Structure formats: structure tokens, C-alpha cells
XYZ file of N, CA and C in Angstrom:
348
model
N -3.665 15.822 -22.214
C -3.589 14.539 -21.532
C -2.151 14.255 -21.131
N -1.980 13.440 -20.086
C -0.636 13.019 -19.706
C -0.677 11.600 -19.159
N 0.479 10.941 -19.189
C 0.654 9.588 -18.660
C 1.795 9.637 -17.666
N 1.610 8.997 -16.518
C 2.668 8.923 -15.517
C 2.937 7.472 -15.144
N 4.194 7.139 -14.932
C 4.601 5.804 -14.487
C 5.421 5.941 -13.217
N 5.278 4.990 -12.312
C 6.092 5.010 -11.096
C 6.423 3.582 -10.678
N 7.465 3.461 -9.902
C 7.881 2.158 -9.385
C 8.906 2.349 -8.293
N 9.134 1.285 -7.537
C 10.139 1.376 -6.489
C 10.040 0.231 -5.514
N 10.684 0.425 -4.391
C 10.717 -0.586 -3.343
C 9.502 -0.386 -2.423
N 8.948 -1.482 -1.950
C 7.828 -1.449 -1.010
C 8.322 -2.030 0.309
N 8.334 -1.224 1.362
C 8.829 -1.644 2.679
C 7.618 -1.828 3.586
N 7.210 -3.081 3.817
C 5.982 -3.322 4.581
C 6.200 -3.227 6.088
N 5.114 -2.949 6.787
C 5.109 -3.017 8.241
C 4.599 -4.394 8.636
N 4.929 -4.841 9.845
C 4.359 -6.081 10.344
C 2.846 -5.924 10.448
N 2.113 -6.995 10.140
C 0.663 -6.966 10.288
C 0.269 -7.842 11.466
N -0.775 -7.441 12.159
C -1.273 -8.208 13.293
C -2.767 -8.442 13.083
N -3.159 -9.709 13.021
C -4.540 -10.075 12.780
C -5.080 -10.838 13.991
N -6.302 -10.529 14.375
C -6.938 -11.221 15.490
C -7.808 -12.349 14.945
N -7.803 -13.492 15.647
C -8.690 -14.575 15.253
C -9.449 -15.083 16.465
N -10.589 -15.689 16.198
C -11.439 -16.272 17.234
C -11.928 -17.609 16.701
N -11.553 -18.686 17.373
C -11.957 -20.020 16.922
C -12.709 -20.727 18.041
N -13.972 -20.371 18.293
C -14.738 -21.000 19.363
C -14.836 -22.510 19.150
N -14.623 -23.258 20.212
C -14.717 -24.709 20.134
C -13.451 -25.391 19.672
N -12.456 -24.624 19.220
C -11.195 -25.211 18.780
C -10.093 -24.859 19.764
N -9.077 -25.706 19.900
C -7.966 -25.364 20.792
C -7.303 -24.068 20.341
N -6.997 -23.228 21.272
C -6.354 -21.958 20.944
C -7.258 -20.785 21.187
N -8.560 -20.941 20.919
C -9.519 -19.866 21.176
C -9.169 -18.581 20.465
N -9.175 -17.481 21.221
C -8.867 -16.160 20.675
C -7.354 -15.977 20.650
N -6.859 -15.313 19.622
C -5.426 -15.070 19.544
C -5.070 -14.074 18.463
N -3.773 -13.962 18.203
C -3.246 -13.021 17.221
C -2.218 -13.717 16.347
N -2.167 -13.317 15.099
C -1.126 -13.772 14.176
C -0.372 -12.528 13.722
N 0.930 -12.514 13.949
C 1.778 -11.418 13.474
C 2.552 -11.924 12.265
N 2.466 -11.178 11.178
C 3.127 -11.555 9.932
C 4.213 -10.542 9.610
N 5.393 -11.045 9.283
C 6.520 -10.207 8.862
C 6.802 -10.523 7.403
N 6.906 -9.517 6.572
C 7.162 -9.706 5.140
C 8.480 -9.045 4.753
N 9.089 -9.581 3.706
C 10.315 -9.003 3.157
C 9.989 -7.761 2.329
N 11.004 -6.938 2.091
C 10.824 -5.805 1.181
C 10.449 -6.333 -0.190
N 9.617 -5.602 -0.891
C 9.158 -6.033 -2.203
C 9.215 -4.901 -3.203
N 8.339 -4.978 -4.192
C 8.343 -3.958 -5.239
C 6.951 -3.367 -5.417
N 6.927 -2.224 -6.085
C 5.692 -1.502 -6.373
C 5.838 -0.874 -7.745
N 4.778 -0.953 -8.539
C 4.772 -0.226 -9.806
C 3.342 0.166 -10.150
N 3.221 1.141 -11.001
C 1.895 1.594 -11.385
C 1.969 2.702 -12.411
N 0.794 3.207 -12.723
C 0.728 4.272 -13.702
C -0.528 5.112 -13.520
N -0.536 6.243 -14.185
C -1.674 7.160 -14.098
C -1.950 7.738 -15.475
N -3.214 7.987 -15.712
C -3.652 8.673 -16.915
C -4.418 9.895 -16.450
N -3.970 11.078 -16.884
C -4.574 12.308 -16.380
C -4.847 13.328 -17.459
N -5.516 14.378 -17.016
C -5.854 15.479 -17.916
C -5.673 16.788 -17.153
N -5.014 17.756 -17.784
C -4.839 19.080 -17.205
C -5.909 19.995 -17.792
N -6.826 20.424 -16.933
C -7.945 21.261 -17.385
C -7.520 22.720 -17.578
N -6.771 23.240 -16.596
C -6.269 24.611 -16.665
C -4.841 24.586 -16.134
N -4.207 25.752 -16.077
C -2.851 25.820 -15.500
C -2.863 25.472 -14.017
N -4.037 25.493 -13.402
C -4.148 25.276 -11.955
C -4.810 23.960 -11.567
N -5.528 23.300 -12.460
C -6.357 22.156 -12.084
C -6.132 20.967 -13.015
N -5.878 19.792 -12.407
C -5.762 18.561 -13.192
C -6.359 17.400 -12.398
N -6.689 16.320 -13.100
C -7.270 15.128 -12.481
C -6.696 13.895 -13.169
N -6.679 12.774 -12.453
C -6.127 11.544 -13.013
C -6.753 10.313 -12.370
N -6.619 9.192 -13.070
C -6.922 7.876 -12.509
C -5.601 7.132 -12.426
N -5.419 6.399 -11.336
C -4.144 5.733 -11.061
C -4.404 4.276 -10.697
N -3.535 3.379 -11.148
C -3.590 1.968 -10.816
C -2.202 1.543 -10.348
N -2.121 0.865 -9.181
C -0.829 0.457 -8.616
C -0.886 -0.996 -8.151
N 0.276 -1.656 -8.167
C 0.401 -3.045 -7.728
C 1.622 -3.161 -6.822
N 1.467 -3.836 -5.681
C 2.597 -4.106 -4.790
C 2.659 -5.602 -4.500
N 3.867 -6.097 -4.227
C 4.046 -7.523 -3.904
C 5.225 -7.670 -2.949
N 5.001 -8.480 -1.901
C 6.026 -8.785 -0.910
C 5.990 -10.278 -0.592
N 7.163 -10.892 -0.435
C 7.240 -12.281 0.018
C 7.093 -12.321 1.532
N 6.379 -13.317 2.033
C 6.238 -13.474 3.473
C 7.519 -14.044 4.051
N 7.877 -13.617 5.245
C 9.106 -14.051 5.897
C 8.785 -14.964 7.083
N 8.077 -14.442 8.088
C 7.775 -15.240 9.283
C 6.350 -14.977 9.769
N 5.858 -15.947 10.562
C 4.577 -15.840 11.260
C 4.807 -16.137 12.730
N 4.025 -15.514 13.588
C 4.056 -15.802 15.024
C 2.612 -15.835 15.500
N 2.209 -16.943 16.126
C 0.843 -17.110 16.605
C 0.847 -17.078 18.122
N 0.002 -16.212 18.700
C -0.171 -16.125 20.150
C -1.638 -16.417 20.446
N -1.887 -17.401 21.319
C -3.252 -17.750 21.691
C -3.248 -18.306 23.112
N -4.413 -18.729 23.573
C -4.495 -19.347 24.905
C -3.591 -20.570 24.957
N -3.536 -21.310 23.861
C -2.718 -22.522 23.800
C -1.225 -22.211 23.683
N -0.872 -21.094 23.061
C 0.535 -20.701 22.893
C 0.729 -19.277 23.402
N 0.636 -19.074 24.748
C 0.701 -17.704 25.278
C 2.045 -17.012 25.051
N 3.127 -17.779 24.926
C 4.446 -17.182 24.698
C 4.717 -16.984 23.210
N 3.803 -17.433 22.375
C 4.003 -17.325 20.931
C 4.560 -18.610 20.368
N 4.338 -18.819 19.098
C 4.760 -20.056 18.446
C 6.009 -19.873 17.618
N 6.493 -18.701 17.538
C 7.537 -18.502 16.530
C 8.597 -17.538 16.947
N 9.252 -16.996 15.966
C 8.783 -16.880 14.591
C 8.947 -18.182 13.797
N 7.944 -18.482 12.993
C 7.941 -19.641 12.117
C 8.190 -19.173 10.691
N 8.973 -19.942 9.951
C 9.223 -19.590 8.549
C 7.910 -19.633 7.776
N 7.695 -18.658 6.927
C 6.458 -18.577 6.142
C 6.781 -18.619 4.659
N 5.919 -19.270 3.898
C 6.039 -19.280 2.441
C 4.853 -18.539 1.868
N 5.034 -17.984 0.694
C 3.942 -17.289 0.034
C 4.251 -15.827 -0.150
N 3.234 -15.086 -0.526
C 3.413 -13.660 -0.783
C 2.115 -12.921 -0.480
N 2.246 -11.636 -0.357
C 1.100 -10.747 -0.182
C 1.167 -9.703 -1.287
N 0.042 -9.468 -1.943
C 0.021 -8.471 -3.012
C -1.217 -7.604 -2.881
N -1.118 -6.413 -3.440
C -2.211 -5.448 -3.395
C -2.358 -4.791 -4.760
N -3.586 -4.707 -5.227
C -3.911 -3.952 -6.433
C -4.819 -2.813 -5.992
N -4.430 -1.580 -6.284
C -5.216 -0.435 -5.822
C -5.496 0.520 -6.969
N -6.639 1.167 -6.873
C -7.032 2.167 -7.842
C -7.380 3.466 -7.133
N -7.066 4.580 -7.746
C -7.314 5.901 -7.164
C -7.829 6.846 -8.238
N -8.593 7.828 -7.791
C -8.956 8.982 -8.607
C -8.425 10.193 -7.846
N -7.561 10.976 -8.477
C -6.867 12.077 -7.817
C -7.157 13.404 -8.502
N -7.137 14.457 -7.722
C -7.248 15.812 -8.241
C -6.114 16.665 -7.695
N -5.621 17.605 -8.491
C -4.496 18.452 -8.099
C -4.810 19.916 -8.373
N -4.458 20.759 -7.424
C -4.540 22.207 -7.568
C -3.112 22.732 -7.454
N -2.610 23.368 -8.506
C -1.209 23.794 -8.508
C -1.083 25.299 -8.688
N 0.073 25.798 -8.280
C 0.431 27.199 -8.456
C 1.461 27.269 -9.572
N 1.088 27.790 -10.740
C 2.050 27.837 -11.838
C 3.161 28.845 -11.554
N 4.361 28.329 -11.463
C 5.542 29.166 -11.238
C 6.590 28.735 -12.251
N 7.631 29.521 -12.401
C 8.635 29.215 -13.412
C 9.537 28.038 -13.028
N 10.204 28.121 -11.896
C 11.189 27.110 -11.537
C 10.581 25.955 -10.750
N 9.701 26.247 -9.808
C 9.051 25.225 -8.995
C 7.550 25.272 -9.237
N 6.878 24.163 -8.984
C 5.427 24.125 -9.174
C 4.775 23.421 -7.979
N 4.570 24.153 -6.877
C 3.924 23.540 -5.707
C 2.470 23.181 -6.017
N 1.986 22.116 -5.395
C 0.613 21.685 -5.636
C 0.031 21.040 -4.379
N -1.292 20.946 -4.350
C -2.032 20.251 -3.306
C -2.899 19.239 -4.033
N -2.915 18.008 -3.518
C -3.690 16.963 -4.152
C -4.605 16.248 -3.180
N -5.651 15.637 -3.705
C -6.558 14.824 -2.920
C -7.024 13.671 -3.803
N -7.328 12.550 -3.168
C -7.773 11.399 -3.946
C -8.676 10.487 -3.144
N -9.315 9.593 -3.865
C -10.164 8.587 -3.257
C -9.958 7.291 -4.017
N -9.983 6.197 -3.317
C -9.784 4.920 -3.998
C -9.920 3.750 -3.068
């Protein structure tokens, strides 16, 4: 059995979400969200079956503070922002991974696959 821990910086990409509000001013539009850099940490519990094959379960958590929002709609075709945003975005993820490795002395190349 083995235990793995990881952590680091999480650098998010801008997200763009489409909305449709029939009957309300604005109608169809987009919200673009910009978030600050955040953190990520997690761990894995695994088992090595042979020198070539191992499997693990992994759990990870990320968190970023929101920075700005920009809303574009029929009512605000040029955009509303960027507007200052409060709050945060977080993600909890789980994975099941498998690894096939080539046992070598100095280096140990491997190929992995997972689902989660």
C-alpha cells in the first residue's frame, strides 16, 4: 500500500456561462467570470499489485476567490463590466487511477489512466 499527498497553486481560466431569461429584460446573454489564483490540495491511497501495475483512489480540493464579472446581453451589448465580484469557487473531485510502469533503476516511466 502507499499514500500520496499533493498541493500547489491553482491557476483558473476565465469561465463563460450562457443564460436565457425569457420575459425578463436582458434575454439571452453571457456571464464571464474571472477568478484569482488559488490553492489545490489532495491525496491518494493506492496499492501496487506487481512491479508493473498499481491502482489508487484520489481526492482533491481546489478553491479560488472570484475577481470580476462581466455580463453581456441584449440590454448590455457592450458588457456591464468588469464588475467587482465577491465570493469563491471551489471544486471537490474524486478519481480512480491505474498505472502501468516500466521498472528501471534510475528512472521509472509510466502510463496512467483514470476516471472520476
